[in-house]
Amino acid sequence: MQELNVTIWNEFRHEKTDERVKELYPDGMHAVIGHAMENHGFRVRTATLDEPDHGLTDDVLAQTDVLIWWGHKAHHEVQDDIVERVYRQVMAGMGLVVLHSGHYSKLFKKLMGTTCSLRWREVGERERIWVINPGHPIAAGLDHYFDIPATEMYGEHFDIPTPDELVLISWFEGGEVFRSGCCFYRGNGKIFYFRPGHETHPIYHQGEVQQVIANGVRWAAPINGPAYRYSNK
Ligand code: ZN
């Protein structure tokens, strides 16, 4: 089986300024996610906001089968030309896994065409993530549900287009529900949105979370078919 090339993009700002986040992710969330993806058999590289071109040069994107995206407080600092470059790569077939607050990235909003707004609350409550599509590849290896002991709540309504496939929904201790594992097809590309991952909790250290991200990478990987030619015959 072909080894997939995964690029993990992280804003990498909270880890430098917030003591709690630094303690959980001393080398950045991308390092922890990267190590987990290597353990799942992928070839991994990382890219961060403060690198030239945010680390997302044409060469890097050309060598990327699936891009994982984490951003939060600096969405506005992501250059529009880089967003356009990544967008085109997704439309051409590169897979994209968008994590947590990446829902508000320029890239995700452009791909969805909606505000991608939602409700949230930060009190460290429990989340239960239910598998509602057990035959889907992203559910591979998961039980009926798994819990995240303490997290930030995201609640409906989540202003996204109706997902092409919905794999996971969350329940929160405060009573809210949320569409936490959503699949979309755009052009030749596949996009998986996965909700968990607030930076002040050790969520990316959790095995089930890593399993879902790895499953999302496998699902979103390009099929590398022949380039489609649009013509009048
Ligand atoms: Zn958050």
Coordinates of C-alpha atoms and ligand atoms in Angstrom, one line a residue:
M1 CA 0.0 0.0 0.0
Q2 CA 1.2 3.5 -0.9
E3 CA 2.5 5.5 2.1
L4 CA 0.5 8.7 2.4
N5 CA 2.3 12.0 2.8
V6 CA 0.6 14.1 5.4
T7 CA 1.4 17.8 6.2
I8 CA 0.2 19.1 9.5
W9 CA -0.4 22.9 9.5
N10 CA -0.5 24.6 12.9
E11 CA -0.9 28.3 13.7
F12 CA 1.5 27.6 16.6
R13 CA 0.9 30.7 18.6
H14 CA -0.9 29.6 21.8
E15 CA 1.9 27.1 22.5
K16 CA 4.4 30.1 22.6
T17 CA 2.4 32.4 24.9
D18 CA 0.1 30.4 27.1
E19 CA 1.8 28.4 29.9
R20 CA -0.9 25.8 30.1
V21 CA -0.8 25.1 26.4
K22 CA 3.0 25.1 26.5
E23 CA 2.9 22.5 29.2
L24 CA 0.6 20.2 27.2
Y25 CA 2.3 20.8 23.9
P26 CA 5.9 22.0 24.4
D27 CA 6.8 21.5 20.8
G28 CA 3.4 22.5 19.4
M29 CA 0.2 20.6 18.7
H30 CA 1.6 19.7 15.3
A31 CA 4.4 17.8 17.0
V32 CA 2.0 15.6 19.0
I33 CA -0.4 15.1 16.1
G34 CA 2.6 14.4 13.8
H35 CA 4.0 11.8 16.1
A36 CA 0.6 10.1 16.3
M37 CA 0.2 10.1 12.5
E38 CA 3.7 8.5 12.2
N39 CA 2.5 5.8 14.5
H40 CA -0.5 5.3 12.2
G41 CA 2.0 4.7 9.3
F42 CA 2.0 8.1 7.5
R43 CA 5.0 10.1 6.3
V44 CA 4.7 13.3 8.1
R45 CA 5.9 16.9 7.7
T46 CA 4.7 20.0 9.5
A47 CA 4.2 23.7 8.5
T48 CA 3.4 26.7 10.6
L49 CA 2.1 30.2 10.2
D50 CA 5.3 32.1 10.8
E51 CA 7.3 30.2 8.2
P52 CA 7.7 31.9 4.7
D53 CA 4.5 31.1 2.8
H54 CA 3.2 29.7 6.1
G55 CA 5.3 26.6 5.2
L56 CA 2.8 25.9 2.4
T57 CA 4.9 26.4 -0.8
D58 CA 3.9 24.9 -4.1
D59 CA 6.5 22.2 -3.6
V60 CA 5.2 21.2 -0.2
L61 CA 1.6 21.1 -1.4
A62 CA 2.6 19.1 -4.5
Q63 CA 4.1 16.5 -2.2
T64 CA 1.1 16.5 0.2
D65 CA -1.7 13.8 -0.1
V66 CA -3.6 15.1 2.9
L67 CA -3.3 18.4 4.8
I68 CA -4.3 18.7 8.4
W69 CA -5.3 22.2 9.6
W70 CA -5.3 23.8 13.1
G71 CA -5.8 27.5 13.6
H72 CA -7.6 29.8 16.0
K73 CA -6.5 33.3 17.0
A74 CA -4.6 34.2 13.9
H75 CA -6.9 33.2 11.0
H76 CA -6.8 36.8 9.7
E77 CA -2.9 36.5 9.4
V78 CA -3.2 33.7 6.9
Q79 CA -2.4 35.4 3.5
D80 CA -5.2 35.3 0.9
D81 CA -2.9 34.1 -1.8
I82 CA -1.9 31.1 0.3
V83 CA -5.5 30.3 1.0
E84 CA -6.2 30.4 -2.7
R85 CA -3.2 28.1 -3.3
V86 CA -4.4 25.5 -0.8
Y87 CA -8.0 25.8 -2.0
R88 CA -7.0 25.0 -5.6
Q89 CA -5.0 22.0 -4.4
V90 CA -8.0 20.7 -2.5
M91 CA -10.2 21.2 -5.6
A92 CA -7.5 19.3 -7.6
G93 CA -7.8 16.3 -5.2
M94 CA -5.6 16.9 -2.1
G95 CA -7.4 15.8 1.1
L96 CA -8.0 18.2 3.9
V97 CA -8.7 17.4 7.6
V98 CA -9.9 20.6 9.5
L99 CA -9.6 20.4 13.3
H100 CA -11.6 22.2 16.0
S101 CA -11.3 26.0 15.7
G102 CA -10.2 25.6 12.1
H103 CA -13.9 25.9 11.4
Y104 CA -13.4 29.6 11.3
S105 CA -10.3 29.6 9.0
K106 CA -10.5 31.5 5.7
L107 CA -9.8 28.2 3.9
F108 CA -12.7 26.2 5.5
K109 CA -15.2 29.1 5.1
K110 CA -14.2 29.4 1.4
L111 CA -14.7 25.7 0.9
M112 CA -18.1 25.7 2.7
G113 CA -19.5 29.0 1.4
T114 CA -21.2 29.7 4.7
T115 CA -20.3 31.6 7.9
C116 CA -19.3 28.4 9.7
S117 CA -20.4 30.1 13.0
L118 CA -21.3 28.1 16.0
R119 CA -22.0 28.5 19.8
W120 CA -19.3 27.8 22.4
R121 CA -18.6 27.7 26.1
E122 CA -15.3 27.1 28.0
V123 CA -16.0 25.4 31.3
G124 CA -14.1 22.1 30.8
E125 CA -17.2 20.0 30.5
R126 CA -17.4 16.3 29.4
E127 CA -18.1 15.5 25.8
R128 CA -19.5 12.2 24.5
I129 CA -18.8 11.5 20.8
W130 CA -21.2 9.1 19.2
V131 CA -20.5 7.1 16.0
I132 CA -23.7 7.5 14.0
N133 CA -22.4 5.9 10.7
P134 CA -20.6 2.7 11.9
G135 CA -20.0 1.5 8.4
H136 CA -18.0 4.6 7.4
P137 CA -14.2 4.3 7.1
I138 CA -13.8 7.1 9.6
A139 CA -15.5 5.0 12.2
A140 CA -12.9 2.2 11.8
G141 CA -11.7 0.9 15.2
L142 CA -14.1 3.0 17.3
D143 CA -16.6 1.7 19.8
H144 CA -20.2 3.0 19.8
Y145 CA -19.0 6.2 21.5
F146 CA -16.0 7.7 23.3
D147 CA -15.7 10.4 25.9
I148 CA -13.4 13.4 26.2
P149 CA -13.3 14.1 29.9
A150 CA -12.9 17.9 29.7
T151 CA -13.3 20.1 26.7
E152 CA -14.6 23.4 25.3
M153 CA -18.3 23.0 24.1
Y154 CA -19.3 23.7 20.5
G155 CA -23.1 23.8 20.0
E156 CA -25.6 23.9 17.2
H157 CA -26.5 25.6 15.2
F158 CA -23.2 25.1 13.2
D159 CA -23.7 27.1 10.0
I160 CA -22.2 24.7 7.5
P161 CA -23.8 23.2 4.4
T162 CA -25.5 19.9 5.2
P163 CA -22.5 17.5 5.2
D164 CA -22.3 14.9 2.4
E165 CA -21.7 12.3 5.1
L166 CA -22.1 12.7 8.8
V167 CA -20.1 10.2 10.9
L168 CA -19.9 11.6 14.5
I169 CA -22.1 13.7 16.7
S170 CA -21.3 15.1 20.1
W171 CA -23.3 15.5 23.3
F172 CA -22.1 17.8 26.0
E173 CA -22.7 17.8 29.7
G174 CA -24.4 21.2 29.4
G175 CA -27.0 19.6 27.1
E176 CA -25.9 20.8 23.7
V177 CA -25.3 18.6 20.6
F178 CA -23.0 19.2 17.7
R179 CA -22.1 17.6 14.3
S180 CA -18.5 16.7 15.2
G181 CA -17.4 14.5 12.3
C182 CA -18.5 15.9 8.9
C183 CA -17.4 14.9 5.4
F184 CA -17.6 17.1 2.3
Y185 CA -16.7 16.6 -1.3
R186 CA -15.4 19.7 -3.2
G187 CA -14.1 19.3 -6.8
N188 CA -11.8 16.3 -6.7
G189 CA -11.1 16.9 -3.1
K190 CA -12.4 15.5 0.2
I191 CA -12.7 17.4 3.4
F192 CA -13.2 16.0 6.9
Y193 CA -14.1 18.4 9.7
F194 CA -13.4 17.0 13.2
R195 CA -14.4 19.0 16.2
P196 CA -12.2 18.1 19.2
G197 CA -9.0 19.9 20.1
H198 CA -9.2 22.9 22.3
E199 CA -5.6 23.9 23.1
T200 CA -5.9 24.0 27.0
H201 CA -6.9 20.3 27.3
P202 CA -4.7 17.3 26.4
I203 CA -7.1 16.2 23.6
Y204 CA -4.6 15.4 20.9
H205 CA -2.8 13.0 23.3
Q206 CA -6.0 10.9 23.4
G207 CA -5.9 7.6 21.5
E208 CA -9.5 7.7 20.1
V209 CA -9.0 11.3 18.9
Q210 CA -5.7 10.3 17.1
Q211 CA -7.6 7.3 15.6
V212 CA -10.3 9.5 14.1
I213 CA -7.7 11.9 12.7
A214 CA -5.8 9.0 11.1
N215 CA -9.1 7.5 9.7
G216 CA -10.0 11.0 8.3
V217 CA -6.6 11.1 6.6
R218 CA -7.1 7.7 5.0
W219 CA -10.6 8.6 3.9
A220 CA -9.6 12.0 2.5
A221 CA -6.6 10.7 0.6
P222 CA -6.7 11.4 -3.2
I223 CA -7.6 8.4 -5.4
N224 CA -5.1 9.6 -8.0
G225 CA -7.3 8.9 -11.0
P226 CA -6.6 10.4 -14.4
A227 CA -7.2 14.1 -14.7
Y228 CA -10.8 14.7 -15.8
R229 CA -11.1 16.6 -19.1
Y230 CA -14.1 18.9 -19.4
S231 CA -15.1 19.3 -23.0
N232 CA -18.1 19.6 -25.4
K233 CA -18.1 16.0 -26.5
Ligands
ZN1 ZN -11.1 26.0 21.2

